[in-house]
Short mmCIF file of C-alpha atoms in Angstrom, two decimals:
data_model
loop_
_atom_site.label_atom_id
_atom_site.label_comp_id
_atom_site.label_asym_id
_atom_site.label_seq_id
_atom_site.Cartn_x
_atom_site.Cartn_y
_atom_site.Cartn_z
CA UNK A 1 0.00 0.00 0.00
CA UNK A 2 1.52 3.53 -1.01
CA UNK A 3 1.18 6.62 0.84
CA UNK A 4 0.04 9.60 -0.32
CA UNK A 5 2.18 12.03 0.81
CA UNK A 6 1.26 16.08 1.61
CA UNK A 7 1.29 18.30 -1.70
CA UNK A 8 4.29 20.37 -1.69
CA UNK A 9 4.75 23.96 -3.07
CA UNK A 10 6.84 23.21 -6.42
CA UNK A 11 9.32 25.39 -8.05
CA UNK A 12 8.11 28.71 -9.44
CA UNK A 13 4.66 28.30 -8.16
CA UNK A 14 4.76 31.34 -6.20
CA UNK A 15 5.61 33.83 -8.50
CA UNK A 16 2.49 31.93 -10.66
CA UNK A 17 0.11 32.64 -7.38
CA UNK A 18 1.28 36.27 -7.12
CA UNK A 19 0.18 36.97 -11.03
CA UNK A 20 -2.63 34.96 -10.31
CA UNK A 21 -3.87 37.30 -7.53
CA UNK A 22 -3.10 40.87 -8.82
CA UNK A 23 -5.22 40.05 -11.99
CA UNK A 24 -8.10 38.75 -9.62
CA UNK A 25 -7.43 41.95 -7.63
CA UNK A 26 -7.41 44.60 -10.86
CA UNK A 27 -10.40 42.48 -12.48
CA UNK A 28 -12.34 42.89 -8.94
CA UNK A 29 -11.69 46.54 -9.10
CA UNK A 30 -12.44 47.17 -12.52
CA UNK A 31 -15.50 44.98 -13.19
CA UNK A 32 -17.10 44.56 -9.62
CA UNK A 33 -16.32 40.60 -9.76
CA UNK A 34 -16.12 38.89 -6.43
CA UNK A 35 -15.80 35.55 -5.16
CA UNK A 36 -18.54 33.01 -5.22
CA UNK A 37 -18.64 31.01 -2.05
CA UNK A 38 -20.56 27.01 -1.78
CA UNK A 39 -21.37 25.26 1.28
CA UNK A 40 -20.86 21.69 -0.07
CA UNK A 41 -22.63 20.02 3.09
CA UNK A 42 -25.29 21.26 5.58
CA UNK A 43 -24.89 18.69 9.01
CA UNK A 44 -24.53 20.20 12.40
CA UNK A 45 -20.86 21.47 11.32
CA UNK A 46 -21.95 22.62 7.90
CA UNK A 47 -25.04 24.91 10.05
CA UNK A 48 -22.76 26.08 11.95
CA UNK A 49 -20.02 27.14 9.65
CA UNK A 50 -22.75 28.80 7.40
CA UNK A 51 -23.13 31.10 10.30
CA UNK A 52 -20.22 32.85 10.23
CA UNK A 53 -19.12 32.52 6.30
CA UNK A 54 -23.22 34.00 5.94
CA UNK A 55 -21.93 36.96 7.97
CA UNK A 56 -18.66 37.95 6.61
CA UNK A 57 -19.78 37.82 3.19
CA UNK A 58 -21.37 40.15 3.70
CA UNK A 59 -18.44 42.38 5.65
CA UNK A 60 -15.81 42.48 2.74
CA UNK A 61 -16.12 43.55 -0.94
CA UNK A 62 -14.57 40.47 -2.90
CA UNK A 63 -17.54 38.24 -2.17
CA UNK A 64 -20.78 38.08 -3.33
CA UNK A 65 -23.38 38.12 -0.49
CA UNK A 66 -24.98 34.84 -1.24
CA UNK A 67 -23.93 31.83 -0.18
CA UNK A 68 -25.49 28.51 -1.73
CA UNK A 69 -25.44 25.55 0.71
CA UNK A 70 -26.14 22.19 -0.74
CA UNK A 71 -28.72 20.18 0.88
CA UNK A 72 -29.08 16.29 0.77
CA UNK A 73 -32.55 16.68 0.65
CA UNK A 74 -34.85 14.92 3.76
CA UNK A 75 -38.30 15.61 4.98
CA UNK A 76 -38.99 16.60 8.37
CA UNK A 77 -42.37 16.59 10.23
CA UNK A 78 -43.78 16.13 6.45
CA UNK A 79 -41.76 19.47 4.92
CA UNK A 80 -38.61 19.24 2.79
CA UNK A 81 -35.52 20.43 4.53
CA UNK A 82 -34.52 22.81 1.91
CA UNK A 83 -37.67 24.57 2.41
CA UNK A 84 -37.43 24.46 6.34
CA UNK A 85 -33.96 26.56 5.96
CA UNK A 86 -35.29 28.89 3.49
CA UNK A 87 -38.21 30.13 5.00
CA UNK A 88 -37.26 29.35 8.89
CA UNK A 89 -33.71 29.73 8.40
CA UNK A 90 -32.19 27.32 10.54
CA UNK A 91 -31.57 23.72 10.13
CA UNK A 92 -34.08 22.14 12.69
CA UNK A 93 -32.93 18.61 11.97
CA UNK A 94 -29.09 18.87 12.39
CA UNK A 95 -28.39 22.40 13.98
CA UNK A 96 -31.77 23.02 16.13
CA UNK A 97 -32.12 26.81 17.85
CA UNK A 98 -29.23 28.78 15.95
CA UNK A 99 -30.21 30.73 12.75
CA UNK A 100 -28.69 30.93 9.59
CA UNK A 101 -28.49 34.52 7.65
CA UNK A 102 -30.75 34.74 5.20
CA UNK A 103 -28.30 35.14 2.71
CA UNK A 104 -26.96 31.33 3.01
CA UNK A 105 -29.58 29.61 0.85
CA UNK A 106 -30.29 25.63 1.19
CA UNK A 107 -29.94 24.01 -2.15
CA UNK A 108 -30.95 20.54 -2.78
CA UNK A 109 -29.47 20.39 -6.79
CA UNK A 110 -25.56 19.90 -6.19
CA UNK A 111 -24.58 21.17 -9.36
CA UNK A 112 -27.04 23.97 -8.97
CA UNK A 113 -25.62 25.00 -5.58
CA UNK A 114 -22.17 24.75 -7.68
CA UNK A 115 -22.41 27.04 -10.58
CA UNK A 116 -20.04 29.91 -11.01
CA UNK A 117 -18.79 29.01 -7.41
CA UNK A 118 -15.26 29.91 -6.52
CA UNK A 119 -14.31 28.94 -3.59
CA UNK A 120 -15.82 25.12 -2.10
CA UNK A 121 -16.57 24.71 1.45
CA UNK A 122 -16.48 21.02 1.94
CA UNK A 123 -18.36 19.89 5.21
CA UNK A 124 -20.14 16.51 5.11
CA UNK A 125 -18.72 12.58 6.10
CA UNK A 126 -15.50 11.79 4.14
CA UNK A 127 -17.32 8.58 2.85
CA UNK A 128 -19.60 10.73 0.86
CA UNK A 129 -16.27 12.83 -0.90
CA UNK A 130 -15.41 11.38 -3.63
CA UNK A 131 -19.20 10.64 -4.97
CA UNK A 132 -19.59 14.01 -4.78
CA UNK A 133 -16.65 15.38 -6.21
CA UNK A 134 -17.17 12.98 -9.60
CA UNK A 135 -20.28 14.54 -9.92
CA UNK A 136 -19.62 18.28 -9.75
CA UNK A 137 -15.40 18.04 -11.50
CA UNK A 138 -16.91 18.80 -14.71
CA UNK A 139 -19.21 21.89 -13.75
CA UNK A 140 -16.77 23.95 -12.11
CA UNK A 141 -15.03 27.52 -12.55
CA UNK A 142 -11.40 27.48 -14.07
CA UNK A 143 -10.19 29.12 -10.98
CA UNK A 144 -12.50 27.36 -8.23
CA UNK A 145 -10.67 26.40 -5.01
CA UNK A 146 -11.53 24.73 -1.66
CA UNK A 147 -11.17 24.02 1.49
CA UNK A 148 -11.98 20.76 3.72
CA UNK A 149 -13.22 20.81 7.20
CA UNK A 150 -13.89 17.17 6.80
CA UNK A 151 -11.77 15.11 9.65
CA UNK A 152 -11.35 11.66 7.80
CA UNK A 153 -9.02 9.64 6.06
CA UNK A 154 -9.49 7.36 2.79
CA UNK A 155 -7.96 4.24 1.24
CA UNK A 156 -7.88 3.30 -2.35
CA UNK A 157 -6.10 1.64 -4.68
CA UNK A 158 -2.92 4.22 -4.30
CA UNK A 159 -3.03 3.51 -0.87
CA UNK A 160 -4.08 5.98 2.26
CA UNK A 161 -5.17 9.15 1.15
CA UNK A 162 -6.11 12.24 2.71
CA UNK A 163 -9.57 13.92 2.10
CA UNK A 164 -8.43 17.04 1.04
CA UNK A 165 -6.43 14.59 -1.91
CA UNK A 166 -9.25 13.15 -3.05
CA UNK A 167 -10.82 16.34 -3.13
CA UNK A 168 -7.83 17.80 -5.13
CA UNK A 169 -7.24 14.53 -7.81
CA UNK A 170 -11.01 14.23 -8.29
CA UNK A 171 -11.05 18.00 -9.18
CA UNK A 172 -8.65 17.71 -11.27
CA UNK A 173 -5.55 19.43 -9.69
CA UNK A 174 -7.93 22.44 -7.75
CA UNK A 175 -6.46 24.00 -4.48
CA UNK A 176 -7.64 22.14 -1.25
CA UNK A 177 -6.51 23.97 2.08
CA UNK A 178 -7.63 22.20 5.22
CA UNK A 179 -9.80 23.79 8.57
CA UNK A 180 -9.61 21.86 12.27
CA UNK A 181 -9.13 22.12 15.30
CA UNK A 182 -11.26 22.31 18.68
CA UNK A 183 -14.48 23.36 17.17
CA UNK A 184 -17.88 21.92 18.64
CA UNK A 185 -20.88 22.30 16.64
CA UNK A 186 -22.80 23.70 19.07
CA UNK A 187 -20.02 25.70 20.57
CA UNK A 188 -18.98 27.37 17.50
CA UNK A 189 -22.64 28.32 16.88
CA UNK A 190 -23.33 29.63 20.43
CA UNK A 191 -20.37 32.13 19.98
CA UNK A 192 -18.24 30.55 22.09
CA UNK A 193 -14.62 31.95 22.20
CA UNK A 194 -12.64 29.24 20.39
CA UNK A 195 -9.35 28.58 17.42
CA UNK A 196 -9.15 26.84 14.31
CA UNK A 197 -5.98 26.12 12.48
CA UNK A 198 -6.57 26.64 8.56
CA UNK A 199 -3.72 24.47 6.80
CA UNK A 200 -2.73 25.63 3.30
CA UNK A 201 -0.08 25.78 0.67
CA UNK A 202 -0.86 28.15 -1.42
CA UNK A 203 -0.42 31.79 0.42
CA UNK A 204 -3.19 33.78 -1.41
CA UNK A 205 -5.77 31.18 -0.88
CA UNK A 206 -4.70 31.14 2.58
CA UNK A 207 -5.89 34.93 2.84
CA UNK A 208 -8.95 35.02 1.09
CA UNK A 209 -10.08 31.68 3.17
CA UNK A 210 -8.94 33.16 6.67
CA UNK A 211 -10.94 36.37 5.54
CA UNK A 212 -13.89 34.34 4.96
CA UNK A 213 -13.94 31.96 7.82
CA UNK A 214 -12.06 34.04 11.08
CA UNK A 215 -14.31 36.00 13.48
CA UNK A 216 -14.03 37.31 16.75
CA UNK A 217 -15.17 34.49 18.57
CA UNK A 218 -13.99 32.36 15.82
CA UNK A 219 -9.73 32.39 15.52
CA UNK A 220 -8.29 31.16 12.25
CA UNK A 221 -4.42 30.56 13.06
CA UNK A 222 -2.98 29.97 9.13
CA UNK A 223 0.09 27.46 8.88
CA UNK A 224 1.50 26.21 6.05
CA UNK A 225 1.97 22.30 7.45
CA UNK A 226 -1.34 21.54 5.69
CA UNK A 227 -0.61 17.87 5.22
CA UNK A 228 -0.08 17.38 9.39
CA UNK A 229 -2.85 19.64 10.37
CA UNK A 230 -5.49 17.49 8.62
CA UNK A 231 -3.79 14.64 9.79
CA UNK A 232 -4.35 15.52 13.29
CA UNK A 233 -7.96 15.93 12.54
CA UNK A 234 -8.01 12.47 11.59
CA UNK A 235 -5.83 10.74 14.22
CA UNK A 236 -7.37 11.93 16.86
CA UNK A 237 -10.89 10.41 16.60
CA UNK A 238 -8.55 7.04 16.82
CA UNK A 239 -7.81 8.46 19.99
CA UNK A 240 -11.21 9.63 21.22
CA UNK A 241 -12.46 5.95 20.86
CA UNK A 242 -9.92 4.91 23.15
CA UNK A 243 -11.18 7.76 25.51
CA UNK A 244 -14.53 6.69 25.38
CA UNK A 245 -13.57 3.06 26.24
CA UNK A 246 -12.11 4.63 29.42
CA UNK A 247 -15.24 6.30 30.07
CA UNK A 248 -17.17 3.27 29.27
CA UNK A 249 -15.24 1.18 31.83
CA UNK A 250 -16.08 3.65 34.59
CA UNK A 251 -12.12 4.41 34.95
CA UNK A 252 -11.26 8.18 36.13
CA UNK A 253 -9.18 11.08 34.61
CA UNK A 254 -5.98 9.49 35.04
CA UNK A 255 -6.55 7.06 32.63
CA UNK A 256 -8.05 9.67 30.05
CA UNK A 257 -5.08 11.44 30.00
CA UNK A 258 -2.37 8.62 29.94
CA UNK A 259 -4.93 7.89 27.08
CA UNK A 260 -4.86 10.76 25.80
CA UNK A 261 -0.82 10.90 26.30
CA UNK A 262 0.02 7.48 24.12
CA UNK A 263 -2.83 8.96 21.63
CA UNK A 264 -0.63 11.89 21.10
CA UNK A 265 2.93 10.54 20.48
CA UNK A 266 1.65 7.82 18.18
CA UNK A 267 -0.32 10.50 16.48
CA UNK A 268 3.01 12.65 15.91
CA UNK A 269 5.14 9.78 15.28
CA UNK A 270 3.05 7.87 12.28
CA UNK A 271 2.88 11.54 11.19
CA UNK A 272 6.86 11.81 10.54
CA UNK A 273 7.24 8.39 9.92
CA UNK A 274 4.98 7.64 7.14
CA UNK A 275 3.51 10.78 5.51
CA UNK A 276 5.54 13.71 4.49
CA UNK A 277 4.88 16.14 6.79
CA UNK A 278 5.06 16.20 10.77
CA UNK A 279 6.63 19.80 12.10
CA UNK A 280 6.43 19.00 16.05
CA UNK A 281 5.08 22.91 15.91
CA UNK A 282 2.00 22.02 14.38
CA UNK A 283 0.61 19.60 17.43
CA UNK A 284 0.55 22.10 19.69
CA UNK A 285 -1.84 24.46 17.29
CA UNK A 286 -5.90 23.91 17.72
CA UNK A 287 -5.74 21.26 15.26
CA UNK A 288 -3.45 19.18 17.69
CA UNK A 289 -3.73 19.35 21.26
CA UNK A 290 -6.57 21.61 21.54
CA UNK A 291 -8.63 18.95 19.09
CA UNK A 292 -7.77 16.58 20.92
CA UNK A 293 -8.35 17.40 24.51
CA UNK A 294 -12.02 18.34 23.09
CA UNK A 295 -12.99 14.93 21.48
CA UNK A 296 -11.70 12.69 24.02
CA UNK A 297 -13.46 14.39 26.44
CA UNK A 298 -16.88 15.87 24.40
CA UNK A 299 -16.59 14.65 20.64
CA UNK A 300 -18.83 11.93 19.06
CA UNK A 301 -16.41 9.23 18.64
CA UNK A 302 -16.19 9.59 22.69
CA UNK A 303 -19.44 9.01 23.28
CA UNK A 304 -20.54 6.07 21.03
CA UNK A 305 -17.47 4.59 22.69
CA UNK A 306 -18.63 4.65 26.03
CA UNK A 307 -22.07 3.73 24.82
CA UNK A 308 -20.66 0.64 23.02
CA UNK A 309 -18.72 -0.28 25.91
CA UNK A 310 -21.60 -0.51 28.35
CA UNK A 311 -24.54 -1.47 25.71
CA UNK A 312 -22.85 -4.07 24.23
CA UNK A 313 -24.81 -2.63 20.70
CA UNK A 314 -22.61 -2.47 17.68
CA UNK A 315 -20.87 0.85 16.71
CA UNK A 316 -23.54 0.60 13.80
CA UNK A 317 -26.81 0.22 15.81
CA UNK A 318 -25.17 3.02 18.19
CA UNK A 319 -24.42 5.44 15.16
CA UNK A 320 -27.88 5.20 13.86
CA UNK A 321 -29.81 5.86 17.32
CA UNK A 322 -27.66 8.31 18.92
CA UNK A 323 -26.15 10.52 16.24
CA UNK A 324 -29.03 11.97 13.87
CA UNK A 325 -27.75 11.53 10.92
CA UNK A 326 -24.44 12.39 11.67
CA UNK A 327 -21.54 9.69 11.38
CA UNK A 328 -18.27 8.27 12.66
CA UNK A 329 -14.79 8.80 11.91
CA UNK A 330 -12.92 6.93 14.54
CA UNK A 331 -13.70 3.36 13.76
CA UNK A 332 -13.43 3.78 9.98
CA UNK A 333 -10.41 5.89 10.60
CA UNK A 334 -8.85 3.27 12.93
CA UNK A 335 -9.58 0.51 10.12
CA UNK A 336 -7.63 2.14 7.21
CA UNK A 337 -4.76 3.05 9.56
CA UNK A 338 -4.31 -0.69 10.51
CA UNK A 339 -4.06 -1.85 6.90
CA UNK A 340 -0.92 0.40 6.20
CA UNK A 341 0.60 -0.22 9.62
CA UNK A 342 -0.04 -4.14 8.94
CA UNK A 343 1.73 -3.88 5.44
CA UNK A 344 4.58 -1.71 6.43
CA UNK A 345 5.41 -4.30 9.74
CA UNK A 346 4.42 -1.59 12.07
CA UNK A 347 1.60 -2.81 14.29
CA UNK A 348 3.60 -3.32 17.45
CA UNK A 349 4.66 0.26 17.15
CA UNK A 350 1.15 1.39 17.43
CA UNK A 351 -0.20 0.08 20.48
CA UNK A 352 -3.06 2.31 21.16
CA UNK A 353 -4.31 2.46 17.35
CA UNK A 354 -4.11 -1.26 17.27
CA UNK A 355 -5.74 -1.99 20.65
CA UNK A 356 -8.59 0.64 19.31
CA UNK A 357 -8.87 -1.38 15.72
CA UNK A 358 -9.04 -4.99 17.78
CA UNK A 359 -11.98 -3.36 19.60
CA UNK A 360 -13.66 -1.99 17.04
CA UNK A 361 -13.30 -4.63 14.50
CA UNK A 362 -10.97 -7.93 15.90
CA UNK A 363 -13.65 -8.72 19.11
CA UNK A 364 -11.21 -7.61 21.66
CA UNK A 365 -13.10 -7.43 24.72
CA UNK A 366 -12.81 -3.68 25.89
CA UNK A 367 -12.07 -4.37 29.89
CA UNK A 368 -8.61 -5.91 28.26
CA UNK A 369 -8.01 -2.89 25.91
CA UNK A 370 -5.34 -1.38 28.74
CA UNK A 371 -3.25 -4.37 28.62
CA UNK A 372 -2.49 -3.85 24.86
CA UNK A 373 -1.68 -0.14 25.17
#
């Protein structure tokens, strides 16, 4: 199995980027043209995100003040979702009690919700990615971009692949930058003082997107270690199962955090040691440490853990009644890591991610999960 390593900035590519921008900037002065901005996704992160991107549209010149948001359309209570949003303008389903401006407009046509977009939010499960991506790569603008605030990881035939790859190679070569770190739905949508880490390589993407997704209560940090800051995002819902084990086993905080301790330094060292990326900076931003300390302790992953652990339901069953929709990332996550640490000889290494995959998938019973870490 091959790894797909982080995208790197090649030779000359700046100077390219720099051109690039002053004719955007001269045509936007000269013409009145402005970025287009899509909400690819609408879930309880999605709703939430569409609050603040709504608002500072609406703050700054270069983009146009409305924001599609594609919808995978669902009744509720007998009325399409789509309509619910437009006309209530909040997502009762997946974000309940926060609005939405009335400027973000719920779409269910993808391609629709697409057209003459520049810049691509993606927000939704990784597993739905690529299907989407194949669908929209030929109805796009010759100078779209994105960026991912999808915390997932994929496998193909290439090997382990990041989300914000697939988004890239099934766009044909557009600009993916990454978003993570500590951010709760509901938290984040509340107002709550929090930081994101916004991962990119290209530097004048990285301005516009900051522009477009910082706010006061909502920090944007930028660093250029894309590839490990959406790695972290991944890695750590490995991490947050093995939390919610702990929690599900009635131990205390010590064991979280010597949890939460192993979690770390494997997460940093199959970072260096198999991807190309892995600045020991980088863990300590929001999409490290911070991310981390908030899903072991209030995430998802976390808390079908626990309820796995003392139901004795499958992570399946548990998904579907506890989670509205929404899905996992840990267990799937956990899965795909296995298969390249199994190929490259590197199990043992990985004590915590392996005694996390044997739980999840290998019937280890969870009470012996602390003698394999």
């Amino acid at each position: 199995m091959r790894v797909t390593h982080c995208p790197r900035n090649q030779s000359g590519s700046i100077p390219f980027m720099i051109v690039t921008s002053i004719i955007k900037f001269f045509r936007a002065m000269a013409t009145g043209w402005r970025y287009k901005v899509c909400l690819v996704g609408s879930g309880n992160w999605g709703s939430a995100m569409a609050r603040i991107v709504g608002d500072n549209v609406k703050k700054f010149d270069e983009f146009d003040d409305r924001v599609p948001m594609w919808v995978f359309e669902e009744m509720v209570d007998g009325r399409k979702l789509t309509d619910i949003i437009n006309k209530e303008h909040e997502n009762v389903k997946y974000l309940k009690g926060y609005k939405i401006p009335e400027n973000v407009v719920a779409v269910a046509d993808l391609l629709e919700a697409v057209k003459r977009a520049n810049i691509l939010i993606f927000v939704m499960p990784h597993q739905f990615v690529k299907g989407v991506c194949e669908k929209i790569r030929d109805h796009l603008e010759p100078d779209a971009f994105a960026v991912s605030l999808i915390k997932g990881i994929d496998s193909s035939k290439k090997g382990l692949v990041l989300t914000s790859t697939v988004i890239r190679e099934t766009l044909g070569g557009v600009d993916c930058s990454v978003l993570m770190g500590a951010n709760l739905a509901t938290e984040v949508a509340s107002k709550q003082f929090c930081e994101s880490t916004l991962g990119c390589t290209h530097p004048q993407h990285g301005e516009v997107l900051r522009k477009l997704l910082h706010s006061s209560f909502f920090r944007v940090g930028v660093c250029t270690d894309a590839c490990t800051v959406e790695l972290c995002g991944a890695l750590k819902n490995v991490v947050a199962v093995g939390a919610g084990i702990c929690d599900g086993l009635g131990y205390g905080s010590n064991t979280k955090a010597a949890v939460m301790r192993i979690g770390l330094k494997e997460m940093m060292s199959v970072t260096k040691e198999l991807f190309n990326g892995g600045h020991e900076s980088t863990f300590f931003e929001s999409c490290g440490i911070a991310d981390l300390i908030t899903t072991c302790y209030a995430g998802r992953n976390r808390k079908i853990a626990e309820a796995f652990v003392k139901s004795g339901k499958s992570f399946e069953e548990l998904e579907d009644e506890l989670l509205n929709g929404q899905k996992l990332q840990g267990p799937s996550t956990a899965a795909e890591l296995h298969l390249l640490l199994k190929e490259r000889g590197l199990v043992e290494k990985y004590p915590l991610f392996t005694a996390v995959y044997s739980v999840c998938y290998n019937g280890l019973p969870p009470d012996k999960f602390f003698e394999n870490i």
